[in-house]
Coordinates of C-alpha atoms and ligand atoms in Angstrom, one line a residue:
M1 CA 27.3 13.7 48.7
L2 CA 29.0 11.0 46.6
T3 CA 27.6 8.3 48.8
A4 CA 24.1 9.7 48.4
I5 CA 24.4 9.6 44.5
T6 CA 26.0 6.1 44.6
Q7 CA 23.2 4.9 46.9
L8 CA 20.6 6.4 44.6
L9 CA 22.2 4.8 41.5
L10 CA 22.4 1.4 43.3
G11 CA 18.8 1.8 44.3
V12 CA 17.7 2.5 40.7
I13 CA 19.7 -0.5 39.3
L14 CA 18.2 -2.7 42.0
I15 CA 14.7 -1.7 41.2
C16 CA 15.4 -2.2 37.4
L17 CA 16.8 -5.6 38.0
S18 CA 13.9 -6.6 40.2
A19 CA 11.4 -5.3 37.7
F20 CA 13.2 -7.2 35.0
Y21 CA 13.3 -10.4 37.0
L22 CA 9.6 -10.2 37.8
F23 CA 8.7 -9.4 34.2
S24 CA 10.7 -12.4 33.0
R25 CA 9.2 -14.7 35.6
H26 CA 5.8 -13.5 34.6
R27 CA 6.5 -14.0 30.8
Y28 CA 8.2 -17.3 31.2
G29 CA 5.3 -18.7 33.2
Y30 CA 2.8 -18.0 30.5
W31 CA 2.4 -21.5 29.2
K32 CA 2.5 -23.3 32.6
K33 CA -0.3 -21.0 33.8
R34 CA -2.4 -22.2 30.8
G35 CA -1.6 -25.9 31.3
V36 CA 0.2 -26.0 27.9
P37 CA 3.3 -28.4 28.0
Q38 CA 6.3 -26.1 28.1
V39 CA 9.5 -27.4 26.7
E40 CA 13.0 -26.9 28.2
E41 CA 13.5 -24.0 30.5
P42 CA 13.8 -20.6 28.7
V43 CA 17.1 -18.7 28.9
L44 CA 16.9 -15.0 29.8
F45 CA 16.7 -12.8 26.7
F46 CA 16.8 -15.8 24.3
G47 CA 13.9 -17.8 25.6
N48 CA 14.1 -21.2 23.8
L49 CA 16.3 -19.8 21.0
P50 CA 19.8 -19.9 22.6
F51 CA 21.0 -22.1 19.7
L52 CA 20.5 -19.2 17.2
M53 CA 23.3 -18.9 14.7
R54 CA 25.1 -21.9 16.1
K55 CA 22.6 -24.6 15.0
S56 CA 20.3 -24.5 12.0
F57 CA 16.5 -24.3 12.5
F58 CA 16.3 -27.6 10.7
D59 CA 18.5 -29.3 13.4
A60 CA 16.8 -27.5 16.3
V61 CA 13.3 -28.3 15.1
S62 CA 14.4 -32.0 14.5
E63 CA 15.5 -32.2 18.1
W64 CA 12.2 -30.6 19.4
T65 CA 10.4 -33.1 17.2
K66 CA 12.2 -36.1 18.7
K67 CA 11.6 -34.9 22.3
Y68 CA 8.1 -33.5 22.3
K69 CA 5.4 -35.7 20.8
N70 CA 2.3 -33.8 22.2
D71 CA -0.2 -32.2 19.8
Y72 CA 1.3 -28.9 20.7
F73 CA 3.7 -27.3 23.1
G74 CA 4.7 -23.9 24.3
M75 CA 8.0 -22.1 23.7
Y76 CA 9.4 -18.6 24.1
F77 CA 11.0 -16.8 21.2
G78 CA 12.9 -14.1 23.1
W79 CA 10.1 -13.1 25.6
T80 CA 7.3 -13.9 23.3
P81 CA 5.3 -17.0 24.2
A82 CA 4.9 -19.0 20.9
L83 CA 2.8 -22.1 20.3
V84 CA 4.3 -24.9 18.2
V85 CA 1.8 -27.4 16.6
N86 CA 2.7 -31.0 16.0
S87 CA -0.8 -32.3 15.3
Q88 CA -2.0 -32.4 11.7
E89 CA -5.5 -32.1 13.0
L90 CA -4.8 -28.8 14.7
A91 CA -2.7 -27.6 11.7
K92 CA -5.9 -28.1 9.6
H93 CA -7.7 -25.6 11.9
V94 CA -4.9 -23.0 12.0
L95 CA -4.2 -23.1 8.2
V96 CA -7.7 -23.6 6.8
K97 CA -10.7 -24.1 8.9
D98 CA -10.1 -21.2 11.3
F99 CA -8.2 -18.9 8.8
D100 CA -10.3 -16.1 10.1
S101 CA -8.3 -16.2 13.4
F102 CA -4.9 -16.7 11.6
Q103 CA -4.9 -14.4 8.6
N104 CA -1.4 -12.9 8.9
R105 CA 2.1 -14.1 9.4
F106 CA 3.9 -13.2 12.6
S107 CA 7.2 -12.3 10.9
Y108 CA 7.5 -8.6 10.3
S109 CA 9.8 -6.0 8.8
G110 CA 9.2 -2.3 9.2
L111 CA 7.3 -0.5 6.5
D112 CA 9.3 2.8 6.4
D113 CA 12.7 1.2 6.5
D114 CA 12.1 -1.8 4.4
P115 CA 9.1 -1.4 2.1
L116 CA 10.1 -4.3 -0.1
G117 CA 10.4 -6.5 2.9
S118 CA 7.1 -5.6 4.5
L119 CA 4.9 -5.3 1.3
N120 CA 5.7 -8.5 -0.5
L121 CA 3.1 -11.2 -0.7
F122 CA 4.8 -13.3 1.9
S123 CA 4.9 -10.7 4.7
V124 CA 2.1 -8.2 3.8
K125 CA -0.9 -8.2 6.1
N126 CA -4.6 -8.2 5.3
P127 CA -6.5 -6.5 3.7
I128 CA -3.6 -5.6 1.2
W129 CA -2.6 -9.3 1.2
G130 CA -6.0 -10.5 0.0
Q131 CA -6.0 -8.0 -2.9
M132 CA -2.5 -8.8 -3.9
R133 CA -3.0 -12.6 -3.8
T134 CA -6.0 -12.3 -6.1
D135 CA -4.2 -10.0 -8.5
I136 CA -1.0 -12.1 -8.7
S137 CA -2.6 -15.5 -9.0
P138 CA -3.1 -15.2 -12.8
M139 CA 0.7 -15.4 -13.0
F140 CA 0.4 -19.2 -12.4
T141 CA -2.4 -20.4 -14.7
S142 CA -1.7 -23.7 -16.5
A143 CA -1.3 -21.9 -19.8
R144 CA 1.5 -19.7 -18.4
L145 CA 3.1 -22.6 -16.6
K146 CA 3.3 -24.6 -19.9
G147 CA 5.2 -21.6 -21.4
F148 CA 7.5 -21.3 -18.4
A149 CA 8.2 -25.1 -18.6
N150 CA 9.5 -24.6 -22.2
L151 CA 11.9 -21.9 -20.9
M152 CA 12.9 -24.1 -17.9
N153 CA 13.6 -26.9 -20.3
T154 CA 15.8 -24.5 -22.4
N155 CA 17.7 -23.6 -19.2
S156 CA 17.9 -27.2 -18.2
T157 CA 19.6 -28.0 -21.5
E158 CA 22.1 -25.3 -20.7
L159 CA 22.6 -26.9 -17.3
V160 CA 23.3 -30.3 -18.8
K161 CA 25.9 -28.7 -21.2
R162 CA 27.6 -26.8 -18.3
V163 CA 27.9 -30.1 -16.4
Q164 CA 29.5 -31.7 -19.4
T165 CA 32.1 -28.9 -20.1
D166 CA 33.0 -28.1 -16.5
F167 CA 32.8 -31.5 -14.8
I168 CA 32.6 -34.5 -17.1
D169 CA 35.3 -33.2 -19.4
N170 CA 37.5 -32.2 -16.4
K171 CA 36.6 -35.4 -14.5
E172 CA 35.6 -33.3 -11.4
P173 CA 32.8 -34.0 -8.9
V174 CA 30.0 -31.4 -9.0
D175 CA 28.6 -29.1 -6.4
F176 CA 25.1 -29.0 -7.7
K177 CA 23.8 -26.4 -5.4
K178 CA 25.6 -23.6 -7.1
L179 CA 24.6 -24.8 -10.6
F180 CA 21.0 -25.0 -9.5
L181 CA 21.1 -21.5 -8.1
M182 CA 22.3 -20.4 -11.6
Y183 CA 19.6 -22.4 -13.3
T184 CA 16.8 -21.0 -11.2
S185 CA 18.3 -17.5 -11.5
D186 CA 18.2 -17.7 -15.3
T187 CA 14.6 -18.8 -15.2
V188 CA 13.4 -16.1 -12.9
A189 CA 15.1 -13.4 -15.0
Y190 CA 12.6 -14.2 -17.7
T191 CA 9.5 -15.0 -15.7
V192 CA 9.9 -11.8 -13.6
F193 CA 11.6 -9.3 -15.9
G194 CA 11.1 -10.9 -19.3
I195 CA 14.9 -10.8 -20.0
R196 CA 16.7 -13.7 -21.7
V197 CA 20.0 -13.9 -19.9
S198 CA 22.1 -16.9 -18.9
V199 CA 24.7 -17.1 -16.2
L200 CA 25.0 -20.8 -17.0
K201 CA 26.0 -20.0 -20.6
E202 CA 27.7 -16.6 -20.3
G203 CA 29.1 -16.7 -16.7
M204 CA 27.3 -13.5 -15.6
S205 CA 23.8 -12.0 -15.7
P206 CA 22.1 -9.0 -14.0
L207 CA 19.9 -11.5 -12.1
W208 CA 22.9 -13.5 -10.9
S209 CA 24.3 -10.4 -9.1
I210 CA 20.9 -10.0 -7.3
T211 CA 20.8 -13.8 -6.5
C212 CA 24.3 -13.8 -5.1
N213 CA 23.5 -10.8 -2.9
M214 CA 20.1 -12.0 -1.7
L215 CA 21.4 -15.5 -0.8
K216 CA 24.7 -14.7 0.8
W217 CA 24.1 -16.1 4.3
T218 CA 26.7 -14.3 6.4
F219 CA 26.4 -14.2 10.2
W220 CA 24.8 -10.8 10.2
R221 CA 22.5 -11.4 7.3
G222 CA 21.4 -14.6 8.8
L223 CA 20.7 -12.9 12.2
E224 CA 18.7 -10.1 10.5
F225 CA 16.5 -12.6 8.7
T226 CA 16.1 -15.0 11.6
L227 CA 15.0 -12.2 14.0
I228 CA 12.5 -10.8 11.4
F229 CA 11.0 -14.3 11.4
F230 CA 11.1 -15.3 15.0
V231 CA 11.6 -12.2 17.2
P232 CA 10.2 -9.3 15.1
V233 CA 10.1 -7.0 18.0
V234 CA 13.9 -7.0 18.3
A235 CA 14.2 -6.8 14.5
A236 CA 12.0 -3.6 14.6
I237 CA 14.2 -2.0 17.3
F238 CA 17.3 -2.5 15.3
K239 CA 15.6 -1.8 12.0
F240 CA 16.6 -5.1 10.4
K241 CA 15.7 -5.7 6.8
F242 CA 14.2 -8.6 4.9
F243 CA 16.2 -7.6 1.8
S244 CA 19.6 -6.0 2.1
K245 CA 20.0 -2.5 0.8
E246 CA 22.1 -3.7 -2.1
A247 CA 19.5 -6.3 -3.1
T248 CA 16.8 -3.7 -2.9
D249 CA 18.8 -1.3 -5.1
Y250 CA 19.5 -4.0 -7.7
V251 CA 15.8 -5.0 -7.9
K252 CA 14.7 -1.4 -8.2
K253 CA 17.2 -0.6 -10.9
L254 CA 16.5 -3.7 -13.0
F255 CA 12.7 -3.2 -12.6
W256 CA 12.7 0.5 -13.7
D257 CA 15.3 -0.2 -16.5
V258 CA 12.9 -2.8 -18.0
V259 CA 9.9 -0.5 -17.6
E260 CA 11.8 2.3 -19.4
E261 CA 13.0 0.0 -22.2
R262 CA 9.3 -1.1 -22.7
K263 CA 8.2 2.5 -22.9
R264 CA 11.0 3.4 -25.3
T265 CA 10.5 0.5 -27.7
G266 CA 6.7 0.0 -27.2
L267 CA 7.4 -3.8 -26.8
T268 CA 5.9 -5.7 -23.9
N269 CA 6.0 -9.3 -22.7
D270 CA 2.5 -10.6 -21.8
T271 CA 3.8 -13.5 -19.7
D272 CA 6.2 -11.8 -17.2
L273 CA 5.6 -10.5 -13.8
V274 CA 6.6 -6.9 -14.6
N275 CA 3.7 -6.7 -17.1
L276 CA 1.2 -8.1 -14.6
L277 CA 2.4 -5.7 -11.9
L278 CA 2.1 -2.7 -14.1
K279 CA -1.5 -3.6 -14.9
L280 CA -2.1 -4.3 -11.2
K281 CA -0.7 -0.9 -10.3
A282 CA -3.2 0.8 -12.7
N283 CA -6.1 -1.0 -11.0
L284 CA -5.0 -0.8 -7.3
K285 CA -7.5 0.6 -4.9
L286 CA -5.3 2.2 -2.2
P287 CA -6.2 5.0 0.3
A288 CA -5.8 8.4 -1.5
E289 CA -3.2 9.6 1.0
S290 CA -0.8 6.7 0.3
G291 CA 0.6 8.4 -2.9
T292 CA 2.4 6.6 -5.7
D293 CA 5.2 5.4 -3.5
L294 CA 3.1 2.7 -1.9
A295 CA 1.9 1.4 -5.3
D296 CA 5.5 1.4 -6.7
N297 CA 6.8 -0.3 -3.6
L298 CA 4.1 -2.9 -3.8
M299 CA 5.2 -3.8 -7.3
L300 CA 8.9 -3.9 -6.5
A301 CA 8.2 -6.0 -3.4
Q302 CA 6.4 -8.7 -5.4
A303 CA 9.3 -8.9 -7.9
A304 CA 11.8 -9.2 -5.0
V305 CA 9.9 -12.0 -3.2
F306 CA 9.5 -14.0 -6.4
I307 CA 13.2 -14.0 -6.9
L308 CA 13.9 -15.0 -3.3
G309 CA 11.0 -17.6 -3.2
S310 CA 11.8 -19.3 -6.5
I311 CA 15.6 -19.6 -6.3
E312 CA 16.6 -20.9 -2.9
T313 CA 13.8 -23.4 -2.2
S314 CA 13.9 -25.1 -5.6
S315 CA 17.7 -25.2 -5.8
T316 CA 17.9 -26.7 -2.3
T317 CA 15.3 -29.3 -3.2
L318 CA 17.1 -30.3 -6.4
S319 CA 20.4 -30.6 -4.5
Y320 CA 19.0 -32.8 -1.8
C321 CA 17.2 -34.9 -4.4
I322 CA 20.4 -35.5 -6.4
H323 CA 22.3 -36.2 -3.2
E324 CA 19.7 -38.9 -2.2
L325 CA 19.7 -40.4 -5.7
S326 CA 23.5 -40.7 -5.6
H327 CA 23.2 -42.7 -2.4
H328 CA 20.3 -44.8 -3.7
P329 CA 21.4 -46.5 -6.9
E330 CA 18.3 -48.7 -7.3
E331 CA 15.9 -45.7 -7.0
Q332 CA 18.2 -43.8 -9.3
E333 CA 18.0 -46.5 -12.0
K334 CA 14.2 -46.7 -11.5
L335 CA 13.9 -43.0 -12.1
Y336 CA 16.1 -43.2 -15.2
R337 CA 14.0 -46.0 -16.6
E338 CA 10.7 -44.1 -15.9
V339 CA 11.9 -40.9 -17.6
S340 CA 13.4 -42.9 -20.5
K341 CA 10.1 -44.7 -21.0
A342 CA 8.2 -41.4 -21.0
L343 CA 10.6 -40.0 -23.6
E344 CA 10.2 -43.0 -25.8
A345 CA 6.5 -42.8 -25.6
S346 CA 6.3 -39.1 -26.4
G347 CA 8.7 -39.4 -29.3
K348 CA 10.2 -36.1 -28.2
D349 CA 13.8 -35.1 -27.3
I350 CA 12.6 -33.2 -24.3
L351 CA 9.5 -33.8 -22.2
D352 CA 7.0 -30.9 -21.9
Y353 CA 4.9 -29.8 -19.0
N354 CA 2.2 -32.4 -19.4
D355 CA 4.6 -35.3 -20.1
L356 CA 6.5 -34.5 -16.9
L357 CA 3.4 -34.4 -14.8
E358 CA 2.6 -38.0 -15.9
I359 CA 5.8 -39.5 -14.5
K360 CA 4.7 -40.8 -11.1
Y361 CA 8.1 -41.8 -9.9
L362 CA 9.5 -38.4 -10.7
T363 CA 6.8 -36.8 -8.5
A364 CA 7.5 -39.4 -5.8
C365 CA 11.2 -38.7 -5.7
I366 CA 10.6 -34.9 -5.4
H367 CA 7.8 -35.3 -2.8
E368 CA 9.9 -37.7 -0.7
T369 CA 12.8 -35.1 -0.8
L370 CA 10.4 -32.4 0.2
R371 CA 9.1 -34.6 3.1
K372 CA 12.6 -35.4 4.4
Y373 CA 14.1 -31.9 3.8
P374 CA 11.3 -29.3 3.8
P375 CA 13.0 -26.0 3.0
V376 CA 10.6 -24.2 5.4
Q377 CA 10.3 -26.2 8.7
L378 CA 7.9 -23.9 10.6
L379 CA 4.8 -22.2 9.1
D380 CA 4.1 -19.0 11.0
R381 CA 0.8 -17.4 11.7
A382 CA -0.2 -14.6 14.1
C383 CA -3.5 -15.3 16.0
N384 CA -5.7 -12.2 15.4
K385 CA -8.8 -13.5 17.2
T386 CA -9.1 -15.7 20.3
F387 CA -9.1 -19.3 19.1
K388 CA -10.2 -22.5 21.0
W389 CA -9.4 -26.1 20.2
K390 CA -10.2 -28.9 22.7
D391 CA -8.6 -27.7 26.0
L392 CA -6.4 -25.1 24.2
T393 CA -7.1 -21.4 24.1
V394 CA -4.8 -19.2 22.0
D395 CA -5.0 -15.5 22.8
A396 CA -5.0 -12.8 20.0
G397 CA -1.4 -11.7 19.4
T398 CA 0.2 -15.1 20.0
P399 CA 2.4 -16.5 17.2
V400 CA 1.6 -20.1 16.2
Y401 CA 4.1 -22.2 14.3
I402 CA 3.0 -25.4 12.4
N403 CA 5.9 -27.9 12.8
V404 CA 6.2 -29.1 9.2
L405 CA 9.3 -31.1 10.0
G406 CA 7.5 -32.8 13.0
I407 CA 4.5 -33.7 10.9
H408 CA 6.8 -35.1 8.1
Y409 CA 8.7 -37.2 10.6
N410 CA 5.6 -38.7 12.3
E411 CA 6.5 -42.5 12.4
K412 CA 2.8 -43.5 12.4
V413 CA 2.4 -41.9 8.9
Y414 CA 6.0 -42.3 7.6
P415 CA 7.6 -45.4 9.2
Q416 CA 11.4 -45.0 9.6
P417 CA 11.2 -41.3 8.7
D418 CA 14.9 -40.8 8.4
E419 CA 15.0 -43.1 5.4
W420 CA 14.5 -41.7 1.9
R421 CA 11.8 -43.9 0.2
P422 CA 10.1 -42.4 -2.9
E423 CA 7.6 -45.4 -2.8
R424 CA 5.8 -43.6 0.0
F425 CA 4.5 -41.1 -2.5
I426 CA 4.0 -43.4 -5.5
N427 CA 0.4 -42.4 -6.0
S428 CA 0.6 -38.8 -4.9
S429 CA -0.2 -35.8 -7.0
D430 CA 0.7 -32.2 -6.5
N431 CA -2.6 -31.4 -4.9
D432 CA -2.4 -34.2 -2.4
N433 CA -1.4 -33.1 1.2
N434 CA -1.9 -36.6 2.5
D435 CA -4.5 -35.4 4.9
F436 CA -2.3 -32.5 6.2
N437 CA 0.6 -34.9 6.7
F438 CA 2.6 -33.4 3.8
L439 CA 3.0 -29.6 4.0
P440 CA 6.2 -28.5 2.3
F441 CA 4.3 -25.7 0.5
G442 CA 2.1 -24.8 3.5
E443 CA -1.7 -25.0 3.1
G444 CA -4.8 -22.9 3.1
P445 CA -5.3 -19.4 1.7
R446 CA -1.7 -18.5 2.4
F447 CA -0.1 -21.6 0.8
C448 CA 2.8 -21.2 -1.5
I449 CA 1.7 -19.3 -4.6
G450 CA 4.7 -20.6 -6.6
K451 CA 4.1 -24.3 -5.8
R452 CA 3.3 -25.4 -9.3
Y453 CA 6.1 -23.2 -10.7
G454 CA 8.5 -24.7 -8.2
M455 CA 7.5 -28.3 -9.0
T456 CA 7.8 -27.7 -12.7
Q457 CA 11.2 -26.1 -12.3
I458 CA 12.4 -29.1 -10.3
R459 CA 10.9 -31.6 -12.7
C460 CA 12.5 -30.1 -15.9
A461 CA 16.0 -30.0 -14.5
L462 CA 15.8 -33.5 -12.8
A463 CA 14.4 -35.2 -15.9
Q464 CA 17.1 -33.8 -18.2
L465 CA 19.9 -34.5 -15.8
I466 CA 18.9 -38.1 -15.1
T467 CA 18.6 -38.8 -18.8
K468 CA 22.2 -37.8 -19.4
Y469 CA 24.1 -38.6 -16.3
R470 CA 24.5 -41.2 -13.5
F471 CA 25.3 -40.0 -10.0
E472 CA 27.5 -41.4 -7.3
P473 CA 28.2 -39.9 -3.9
D474 CA 31.3 -37.9 -3.2
S475 CA 30.3 -36.6 0.2
P476 CA 28.9 -38.2 3.4
Y477 CA 25.3 -39.1 3.5
K478 CA 24.4 -36.8 6.4
V479 CA 24.3 -33.2 5.1
V480 CA 25.2 -30.5 7.6
S481 CA 22.7 -27.6 7.3
D482 CA 23.7 -24.0 7.4
P483 CA 23.0 -22.4 10.8
Y484 CA 23.0 -18.9 9.3
S485 CA 20.1 -19.6 6.9
V486 CA 16.4 -19.7 8.0
L487 CA 15.5 -21.7 4.9
L488 CA 17.2 -25.1 4.8
T489 CA 20.4 -25.1 2.8
P490 CA 23.6 -27.2 3.0
K491 CA 26.5 -25.6 5.0
H492 CA 29.2 -27.1 2.8
D493 CA 29.3 -28.2 -0.8
T494 CA 27.6 -31.5 -1.3
K495 CA 29.8 -33.0 -4.0
T496 CA 28.5 -35.7 -6.4
K497 CA 30.5 -37.8 -8.9
I498 CA 28.9 -37.9 -12.3
F499 CA 29.2 -40.2 -15.3
A500 CA 27.8 -39.7 -18.7
R501 CA 25.2 -42.3 -19.7
S502 CA 26.0 -43.9 -23.1
Ligands
HEM601 C1 10.4 -26.1 -3.8 C2 9.9 -24.9 -4.0 C3 9.2 -24.1 -2.9 C4 8.9 -24.4 -1.6 C5 9.2 -25.7 -0.9 C6 8.1 -23.3 -1.1 C7 7.6 -23.2 0.2 C8 6.8 -22.2 0.7 C9 6.2 -22.2 2.0 C10 6.3 -23.3 3.0 C11 5.4 -21.1 2.0 C12 4.6 -20.7 3.2 C13 3.2 -21.2 3.0 C14 2.3 -21.1 4.2 O1 2.5 -20.3 5.1 O2 1.2 -21.8 4.3 C15 5.6 -20.4 0.8 C16 5.0 -19.2 0.6 C17 5.3 -18.4 -0.6 N1 6.1 -18.8 -1.6 FE1 7.0 -20.6 -1.9 N2 8.0 -22.4 -2.1 C18 8.6 -22.8 -3.2 C19 8.7 -22.2 -4.4 C20 8.2 -20.9 -4.7 C21 8.3 -20.2 -5.9 C22 8.8 -20.8 -7.2 C23 7.8 -18.9 -5.7 C24 7.6 -17.8 -6.7 C25 7.6 -18.0 -8.0 C26 7.3 -18.9 -4.4 C27 6.7 -17.8 -3.8 C28 6.1 -17.8 -2.5 C29 5.3 -16.7 -2.0 C30 5.1 -15.3 -2.7 C31 4.8 -17.1 -0.8 C32 3.8 -16.3 0.1 C33 2.4 -16.7 -0.2 C34 1.4 -15.9 0.7 O3 1.6 -15.6 1.9 O4 0.3 -15.6 0.1 N3 7.6 -20.1 -3.7 N4 6.4 -21.1 0.0

């Protein structure tokens, strides 16, 4: 009897293993069958992602870029065949010309378990995305940006003071990343919630608790986030979330506290996101059966993604820019001279939105930093309609990733791409994507909605810091990136020595 059961069990296991083997062989032969160059052999379960959580995406994508120079190549993220695009010409089709076939992102978080993660502008799918994008765009008009720039300047002055008291007076090197997180957190507190708080000045703020929670890249948090982006099917099985429960609760509480306060006092703030979202909710055209929950979650999701989008990316860019300047004294002095000249010409103590836009070398330093260290290395799109380009056919359902890092390190466009040379961008403006060879903010209808806000935030802080201080390196030139974070961020503190300019 026992032998019969054992034999049956063994038979079932054997059949399962054979089915699994055949399924894997079939899946992992997808690209070869289509004549698409397939990179290194996929590993069972992981596909081409066995490096996850051991190596950062920045480092992994750098390695792919050095090895595979074709216009595109095939990979497997888990079992899913994914196409990685190196060619700026093909990128133009995916992002802009054939947007009809690539309207949504591939990354996904479940609606029921993670409404803020699935309904925010970054992850939400069409048709809701189209409506949201149109409704939220007025948040970034030039008039509003000028107002935000004044606030960013006030916070940059606080940043300069904090550097003086904590580091110059104590003769300590600075870890700028943490200070930049505080600076961007103070700014978003006002632009999203209309509250004037300052962790830089007071050591604590309600937004700072949210920031610390959202951007704590532990192993598990990193794994959750990575799988949502690259293997969403696994993320769905394990119900992984874009925002942690604590971050979601913090955002909800702060949002509704602000709304209650406005109802109670009758005071509103016409420039912040809460105000825009409340108006948007009143005009939303949602299916009748969706109830008020969907509308509320849609508002909260936008607030949450603004916080995430505006803090990590800008603070990382600022940190890498200061790091490069500290290792490039000549470029640093040139930037100092250009900013000083603009200050003198303006007759002001602090440069405003328009003055800052005029400083070509400031733009060049920021663009070159974004080229060398794009915070987002792969732009994801899900193909929703069969797409053809030359010999390539992409089936509906296939994820396509534009290799921003690969495009930014193309030696034909940027000779010696490992070198940081602001001169490459000396005549570039914020609207210039160098014929799709410069994509740190993405492109096409789904490009970064906060691009001008992000650039302004970086300009304000950098201009005030360079006016007051001189930087020298206190850590090695090569910065190790954090393997737990999908967005580029340094693994360790990048210390910089600072000296007051007389
Ligand atoms: C240095 C600063 C920033 C960088 C490098 C950056 C980068 C990006 C990139 C690469 C994308 C994807 C674009 C695409 O797929 O084509 C994106 C999307 C997005 N970003 Fe940013 N970003 C920055 C600042 C900001 C700021 C300040 C905000 C908010 C105030 C923001 C909010 C968003 C949102 C909501 C999306 C989704 C847009 C959509 O799908 O319609 N970002 N960003």
